[in-house]
Short mmCIF file of C-alpha atoms in Angstrom, two decimals:
data_model
loop_
_atom_site.label_atom_id
_atom_site.label_comp_id
_atom_site.label_asym_id
_atom_site.label_seq_id
_atom_site.Cartn_x
_atom_site.Cartn_y
_atom_site.Cartn_z
CA UNK A 505 -20.17 -38.78 -0.56
CA UNK A 506 -17.50 -36.46 -1.99
CA UNK A 507 -17.09 -32.86 -0.85
CA UNK A 508 -18.01 -31.63 -4.32
CA UNK A 509 -21.36 -33.47 -4.25
CA UNK A 510 -22.55 -32.26 -0.84
CA UNK A 511 -25.59 -30.03 -1.25
CA UNK A 512 -27.76 -27.94 1.06
CA UNK A 513 -30.34 -30.69 0.84
CA UNK A 514 -27.78 -33.17 2.24
CA UNK A 515 -26.98 -30.81 5.11
CA UNK A 516 -30.69 -30.28 5.78
CA UNK A 517 -31.35 -34.04 5.92
CA UNK A 518 -28.41 -34.71 8.22
CA UNK A 519 -29.30 -31.81 10.53
CA UNK A 520 -33.02 -32.64 10.59
CA UNK A 521 -34.17 -29.24 9.32
CA UNK A 522 -35.61 -27.80 6.12
CA UNK A 523 -33.47 -26.79 3.15
CA UNK A 524 -34.76 -23.22 3.53
CA UNK A 525 -33.48 -23.10 7.10
CA UNK A 526 -30.07 -24.36 5.92
CA UNK A 527 -30.02 -21.73 3.18
CA UNK A 528 -30.69 -18.94 5.66
CA UNK A 529 -27.95 -20.13 8.02
CA UNK A 530 -25.21 -20.93 5.50
CA UNK A 531 -25.79 -17.66 3.62
CA UNK A 532 -25.47 -15.71 6.88
CA UNK A 533 -28.97 -14.27 6.80
CA UNK A 534 -30.01 -13.24 10.29
CA UNK A 535 -33.53 -11.97 9.59
CA UNK A 536 -35.08 -15.43 10.02
CA UNK A 537 -36.01 -16.36 13.60
CA UNK A 538 -33.76 -19.41 13.84
CA UNK A 539 -32.56 -20.45 17.32
CA UNK A 540 -28.80 -20.14 17.89
CA UNK A 541 -28.59 -23.83 18.80
CA UNK A 542 -30.10 -24.75 15.42
CA UNK A 543 -27.68 -22.47 13.61
CA UNK A 544 -24.76 -24.10 15.39
CA UNK A 545 -26.05 -27.61 14.57
CA UNK A 546 -26.37 -26.71 10.89
CA UNK A 547 -22.88 -25.19 10.76
CA UNK A 548 -21.37 -28.23 12.50
CA UNK A 549 -23.18 -30.59 10.12
CA UNK A 550 -21.98 -28.60 7.10
CA UNK A 551 -18.39 -28.77 8.33
CA UNK A 552 -18.65 -32.48 9.09
CA UNK A 553 -20.03 -33.28 5.62
CA UNK A 554 -17.49 -31.01 3.91
CA UNK A 555 -20.11 -28.73 2.38
CA UNK A 556 -18.76 -25.91 0.24
CA UNK A 557 -20.92 -23.12 -1.20
CA UNK A 558 -21.23 -22.84 -4.96
CA UNK A 559 -19.71 -19.42 -5.69
CA UNK A 560 -21.19 -19.19 -9.17
CA UNK A 561 -24.68 -20.02 -7.94
CA UNK A 562 -24.37 -17.53 -5.11
CA UNK A 563 -23.34 -14.83 -7.60
CA UNK A 564 -26.36 -15.55 -9.80
CA UNK A 565 -28.73 -15.54 -6.84
CA UNK A 566 -27.41 -12.35 -5.25
CA UNK A 567 -26.47 -10.57 -8.50
CA UNK A 568 -23.24 -9.67 -6.70
CA UNK A 569 -19.89 -11.37 -7.25
CA UNK A 570 -17.79 -12.35 -4.25
CA UNK A 571 -14.66 -11.99 -6.38
CA UNK A 572 -12.52 -8.89 -6.81
CA UNK A 573 -9.64 -8.56 -9.25
CA UNK A 574 -6.25 -6.97 -8.46
CA UNK A 575 -4.18 -5.90 -11.48
CA UNK A 576 -0.64 -5.04 -10.53
CA UNK A 577 2.84 -4.64 -11.97
CA UNK A 578 4.30 -5.38 -8.54
CA UNK A 579 3.88 -9.12 -8.22
CA UNK A 580 7.65 -9.51 -7.78
CA UNK A 581 8.31 -6.20 -6.00
CA UNK A 582 9.37 -6.09 -2.32
CA UNK A 583 6.27 -3.95 -1.75
CA UNK A 584 3.88 -6.41 -3.44
CA UNK A 585 3.31 -8.65 -0.47
CA UNK A 586 2.15 -5.72 1.67
CA UNK A 587 -0.35 -4.41 -0.90
CA UNK A 588 -1.70 -7.90 -1.51
CA UNK A 589 -1.73 -8.72 2.20
CA UNK A 590 -3.77 -5.63 3.01
CA UNK A 591 -6.17 -6.15 0.11
CA UNK A 592 -6.69 -9.83 0.94
CA UNK A 593 -7.26 -9.11 4.61
CA UNK A 594 -9.92 -6.54 3.84
CA UNK A 595 -11.55 -8.77 1.19
CA UNK A 596 -11.71 -11.83 3.43
CA UNK A 597 -13.27 -9.79 6.22
CA UNK A 598 -16.28 -9.16 3.99
CA UNK A 599 -16.42 -12.67 2.53
CA UNK A 600 -14.79 -11.72 -0.78
CA UNK A 601 -11.92 -13.40 -2.60
CA UNK A 602 -9.10 -11.69 -4.48
CA UNK A 603 -7.88 -12.78 -7.91
CA UNK A 604 -4.43 -11.35 -8.79
CA UNK A 605 -3.24 -10.71 -12.35
CA UNK A 606 0.22 -9.32 -13.22
CA UNK A 607 0.57 -6.54 -15.80
CA UNK A 608 4.38 -6.06 -15.95
CA UNK A 609 3.90 -2.29 -16.44
CA UNK A 610 2.81 -2.92 -20.03
CA UNK A 611 -0.43 -1.23 -21.25
CA UNK A 612 -1.28 -4.10 -23.60
CA UNK A 613 -0.75 -6.71 -20.91
CA UNK A 614 -2.67 -4.59 -18.41
CA UNK A 615 -5.71 -4.50 -20.70
CA UNK A 616 -5.43 -8.26 -21.20
CA UNK A 617 -5.15 -8.82 -17.44
CA UNK A 618 -8.32 -6.78 -16.90
CA UNK A 619 -10.11 -8.75 -19.61
CA UNK A 620 -9.15 -12.09 -18.07
CA UNK A 621 -10.43 -10.95 -14.68
CA UNK A 622 -13.69 -9.73 -16.21
CA UNK A 623 -14.11 -13.16 -17.80
CA UNK A 624 -14.08 -14.54 -14.25
CA UNK A 625 -17.07 -12.32 -13.46
CA UNK A 626 -15.26 -10.23 -10.84
CA UNK A 627 -17.48 -7.67 -9.16
CA UNK A 628 -14.82 -4.97 -9.07
CA UNK A 629 -11.20 -4.14 -9.87
CA UNK A 630 -8.18 -2.67 -8.11
CA UNK A 631 -5.24 -1.41 -10.16
CA UNK A 632 -2.05 -0.97 -8.12
CA UNK A 633 1.36 0.39 -9.14
CA UNK A 634 4.90 0.16 -7.79
CA UNK A 635 5.38 3.88 -7.42
CA UNK A 636 2.99 6.77 -6.95
CA UNK A 637 2.13 8.25 -10.34
CA UNK A 638 -0.53 9.16 -12.89
CA UNK A 639 -1.70 6.29 -15.10
CA UNK A 640 -4.00 5.70 -18.07
CA UNK A 641 -6.67 3.23 -17.00
CA UNK A 642 -7.58 0.53 -19.57
CA UNK A 643 -10.91 1.24 -21.23
CA UNK A 644 -12.30 -2.19 -20.32
CA UNK A 645 -11.81 -1.45 -16.61
CA UNK A 646 -14.78 0.92 -16.81
CA UNK A 647 -17.24 -1.97 -17.07
CA UNK A 648 -17.11 -2.65 -13.31
CA UNK A 649 -16.34 -0.53 -10.22
CA UNK A 650 -12.61 0.22 -10.17
CA UNK A 651 -10.27 1.72 -7.56
CA UNK A 652 -6.67 2.85 -8.13
CA UNK A 653 -4.03 2.17 -5.46
CA UNK A 654 -0.76 4.13 -5.30
CA UNK A 655 -1.76 5.85 -8.56
CA UNK A 656 -4.39 8.14 -10.07
CA UNK A 657 -5.85 9.07 -13.45
CA UNK A 658 -5.54 12.60 -14.82
CA UNK A 659 -9.28 13.23 -15.07
CA UNK A 660 -10.06 11.91 -11.59
CA UNK A 661 -12.66 9.59 -13.11
CA UNK A 662 -11.59 6.73 -10.83
CA UNK A 663 -11.34 6.97 -7.05
CA UNK A 664 -7.80 6.48 -5.80
CA UNK A 665 -5.82 5.64 -2.67
CA UNK A 666 -2.41 7.33 -2.47
CA UNK A 667 0.26 7.93 0.19
CA UNK A 668 0.36 11.33 1.88
CA UNK A 669 3.73 12.37 0.44
CA UNK A 670 3.54 15.91 1.84
CA UNK A 671 2.92 14.76 5.41
CA UNK A 672 5.68 12.17 5.00
CA UNK A 673 8.20 14.79 3.90
CA UNK A 674 7.10 16.99 6.77
CA UNK A 675 7.65 14.17 9.28
CA UNK A 676 11.13 13.43 7.89
CA UNK A 677 12.31 17.04 8.23
CA UNK A 678 10.68 17.41 11.63
CA UNK A 679 12.63 14.43 13.00
CA UNK A 680 15.86 16.22 12.07
CA UNK A 681 14.71 19.66 13.26
CA UNK A 682 13.63 18.27 16.62
CA UNK A 683 17.05 16.67 16.96
CA UNK A 684 18.54 20.15 16.83
CA UNK A 685 19.73 20.18 13.22
CA UNK A 686 19.53 23.58 11.54
CA UNK A 687 21.61 22.83 8.44
CA UNK A 688 19.72 20.08 6.60
CA UNK A 689 20.44 18.76 3.12
CA UNK A 690 18.06 16.92 0.82
CA UNK A 691 18.65 14.47 -2.04
CA UNK A 692 15.51 14.07 -4.12
CA UNK A 693 13.98 11.17 -5.99
CA UNK A 694 13.36 11.70 -9.73
CA UNK A 695 12.20 15.21 -10.58
CA UNK A 696 8.55 15.95 -11.27
CA UNK A 697 6.96 12.79 -9.87
CA UNK A 698 4.40 13.06 -7.03
CA UNK A 699 6.86 11.62 -4.48
CA UNK A 700 9.50 14.26 -5.23
CA UNK A 701 7.05 17.16 -5.31
CA UNK A 702 5.14 16.07 -2.19
CA UNK A 703 8.12 15.10 -0.05
CA UNK A 704 10.05 18.26 -0.87
CA UNK A 705 6.97 20.42 -0.23
CA UNK A 706 6.43 18.80 3.16
CA UNK A 707 10.10 19.13 4.09
CA UNK A 708 10.17 22.87 3.30
CA UNK A 709 6.98 23.47 5.28
CA UNK A 710 8.39 21.66 8.32
CA UNK A 711 11.58 23.71 8.19
CA UNK A 712 9.57 26.96 7.97
CA UNK A 713 7.42 25.86 10.92
CA UNK A 714 10.60 25.32 12.93
CA UNK A 715 11.95 28.73 11.96
CA UNK A 716 14.57 27.28 9.62
CA UNK A 717 15.46 28.21 6.07
CA UNK A 718 17.07 26.04 3.43
CA UNK A 719 19.39 27.22 0.69
CA UNK A 720 18.69 25.79 -2.74
CA UNK A 721 22.31 24.57 -2.80
CA UNK A 722 21.37 22.18 -0.01
CA UNK A 723 18.87 20.43 -2.32
CA UNK A 724 20.52 18.02 -4.74
CA UNK A 725 18.60 16.32 -7.57
CA UNK A 726 18.75 12.53 -7.38
CA UNK A 727 17.03 9.77 -9.31
CA UNK A 728 16.06 7.32 -6.58
CA UNK A 729 19.18 5.15 -6.92
CA UNK A 730 21.96 4.41 -4.46
CA UNK A 731 24.43 5.97 -6.90
CA UNK A 732 22.57 9.27 -6.78
CA UNK A 733 22.65 9.10 -2.99
CA UNK A 734 26.39 8.48 -3.03
CA UNK A 735 27.20 11.34 -5.42
CA UNK A 736 24.61 13.68 -3.90
CA UNK A 737 26.10 13.20 -0.44
CA UNK A 738 29.60 13.85 -1.79
CA UNK A 739 28.32 17.10 -3.31
CA UNK A 740 26.62 18.21 -0.10
CA UNK A 741 29.54 17.39 2.19
CA UNK A 742 32.02 19.16 -0.11
CA UNK A 743 30.24 22.48 0.42
CA UNK A 744 31.93 25.17 2.59
CA UNK A 745 29.14 24.82 5.14
CA UNK A 746 28.12 21.14 4.83
CA UNK A 747 24.84 19.94 6.34
CA UNK A 748 24.86 18.01 9.61
CA UNK A 749 21.83 16.00 8.49
CA UNK A 750 20.41 14.76 5.18
CA UNK A 751 16.86 13.83 4.25
CA UNK A 752 17.22 11.20 1.53
CA UNK A 753 14.28 10.93 -0.87
CA UNK A 754 14.13 7.14 -0.45
CA UNK A 755 15.96 4.31 1.29
CA UNK A 756 18.12 3.43 -1.71
CA UNK A 757 19.40 6.99 -1.79
CA UNK A 758 20.14 6.64 1.93
CA UNK A 759 22.13 3.47 1.25
CA UNK A 760 24.38 5.36 -1.17
CA UNK A 761 24.62 8.23 1.29
CA UNK A 762 25.89 5.84 3.98
CA UNK A 763 28.72 4.74 1.66
CA UNK A 764 29.81 8.31 0.89
CA UNK A 765 29.78 9.29 4.56
CA UNK A 766 31.84 6.27 5.60
CA UNK A 767 34.37 6.87 2.79
CA UNK A 768 34.99 10.33 4.25
CA UNK A 769 35.79 8.78 7.61
CA UNK A 770 32.56 10.06 9.16
CA UNK A 771 29.93 8.16 11.11
CA UNK A 772 26.25 7.91 10.24
CA UNK A 773 24.10 8.73 13.25
CA UNK A 774 26.97 10.52 14.99
CA UNK A 775 28.70 12.95 12.62
CA UNK A 776 25.91 13.01 10.03
CA UNK A 777 22.26 12.14 10.64
CA UNK A 778 20.23 10.48 7.90
CA UNK A 779 16.49 10.01 7.35
CA UNK A 780 15.18 7.93 4.44
CA UNK A 781 11.74 7.27 2.95
CA UNK A 782 9.85 4.06 2.01
CA UNK A 783 10.91 1.74 4.87
CA UNK A 784 11.98 -0.98 2.47
CA UNK A 785 11.90 -4.17 4.51
CA UNK A 786 14.98 -5.56 2.76
CA UNK A 787 17.01 -2.40 3.41
CA UNK A 788 16.11 -0.03 6.23
CA UNK A 789 16.16 -2.36 9.28
CA UNK A 790 19.37 -4.05 8.10
CA UNK A 791 21.56 -1.03 7.42
CA UNK A 792 24.23 -0.18 10.00
CA UNK A 793 23.22 1.87 11.83
CA UNK A 794 19.57 0.97 11.27
CA UNK A 795 17.89 3.61 9.15
CA UNK A 796 15.35 6.05 10.54
CA UNK A 797 12.85 6.41 7.71
CA UNK A 798 9.26 7.19 6.73
CA UNK A 799 7.15 4.17 5.81
CA UNK A 800 5.04 3.94 2.68
CA UNK A 801 1.71 2.45 3.85
CA UNK A 802 1.32 -0.28 1.21
CA UNK A 803 -0.67 -2.68 3.39
CA UNK A 804 -2.98 0.10 4.55
CA UNK A 805 -3.49 1.28 0.96
CA UNK A 806 -4.42 -2.26 -0.09
CA UNK A 807 -6.96 -2.48 2.73
CA UNK A 808 -8.40 0.94 1.95
CA UNK A 809 -8.67 0.06 -1.74
CA UNK A 810 -10.83 -2.99 -1.07
CA UNK A 811 -12.92 -1.11 1.50
CA UNK A 812 -13.61 1.65 -1.03
CA UNK A 813 -14.37 -0.92 -3.73
CA UNK A 814 -16.92 -2.56 -1.42
CA UNK A 815 -18.66 0.79 -1.00
CA UNK A 816 -18.84 1.24 -4.75
CA UNK A 817 -20.15 -2.28 -5.38
CA UNK A 818 -22.85 -1.74 -2.75
CA UNK A 819 -23.84 1.55 -4.36
CA UNK A 820 -22.77 3.79 -1.49
CA UNK A 821 -21.84 7.37 -2.47
CA UNK A 822 -18.11 8.14 -2.61
CA UNK A 823 -17.50 11.53 -1.01
CA UNK A 824 -13.73 11.74 -1.49
CA UNK A 825 -12.40 10.74 -4.89
CA UNK A 826 -8.80 10.66 -3.64
CA UNK A 827 -7.96 9.30 -0.21
CA UNK A 828 -4.50 9.89 1.25
CA UNK A 829 -3.02 7.41 3.71
CA UNK A 830 -0.49 8.60 6.30
CA UNK A 831 3.19 7.66 6.11
CA UNK A 832 4.35 6.82 9.65
CA UNK A 833 7.94 7.44 10.86
CA UNK A 834 10.13 4.46 11.75
CA UNK A 835 12.60 5.72 14.35
CA UNK A 836 15.84 3.74 14.46
CA UNK A 837 19.50 4.69 14.92
CA UNK A 838 20.62 6.97 12.09
CA UNK A 839 19.66 10.28 13.72
CA UNK A 840 21.51 11.85 16.65
CA UNK A 841 20.93 15.06 18.59
CA UNK A 842 23.03 17.78 16.97
CA UNK A 843 26.10 18.62 19.03
CA UNK A 844 26.00 15.40 21.05
CA UNK A 845 28.79 13.00 20.11
#
């Protein structure tokens, strides 16, 4: 008997029980008064025979698909594995399976990816992006429950999961303020995006809460690249009263900042303290000294996205249309107490 041909009737015959009893046990229904020993015998028999449930039949019977679709441009991004890992973990916990379709940040391909997932009868969709921003959701995504991860739509029609950029910026500045730094520079990511606005807002609030002010000359516009970190740090350290610490808008900016500091014969974590943002696994822990940074919670956002999608599929009311996930600090070696050498 092949695994594909094993049916509930076969399991029932081998276990010496009725097919109805097998159906209750293998579908996880606990309302029937079936002894635990019988349940265990049925499960053991099913495993021994190689029984596998028919997903399509289960969907028809329950009118609820066990499949969710994840549309993402980040299939090859360093952050992709964390989003997918979190989403898969949350899906598996509830007996769901995740189908992943790449979109390559192309609206036409995104719509096609959604269509292909809908053809597979997915019960809901998650759309995830590489960086936190506003997106236009494909029209065909409205045919099933849909959650946005690391992005949002202008009208707020779709519930979204986004990082708490403001709290992250606050935490970054607070690390430096608590280390005794009063002259703190900042190199931003690209102007006008949620990460730049939120992180800078949080930084300024933290400095105010610590009784510190920040001159506008100490804020240098970057674009998220290592080059902008390099040139921004040169600009800051050439000032008459250069900062003793720099909050870099992301880890790539911090990498460029390290190069500029070392070229000037200074030492990161001793002469100049640096805090980054993102906690890129391929960068932050491997820089010398290791970079203190603020982590983007990709895995947690993936988990929260599936959890919210489950609520929608089950018809539960959604109280908060946008959920923010905290960005935890990763304390390493690039920050020193000011005045201690």
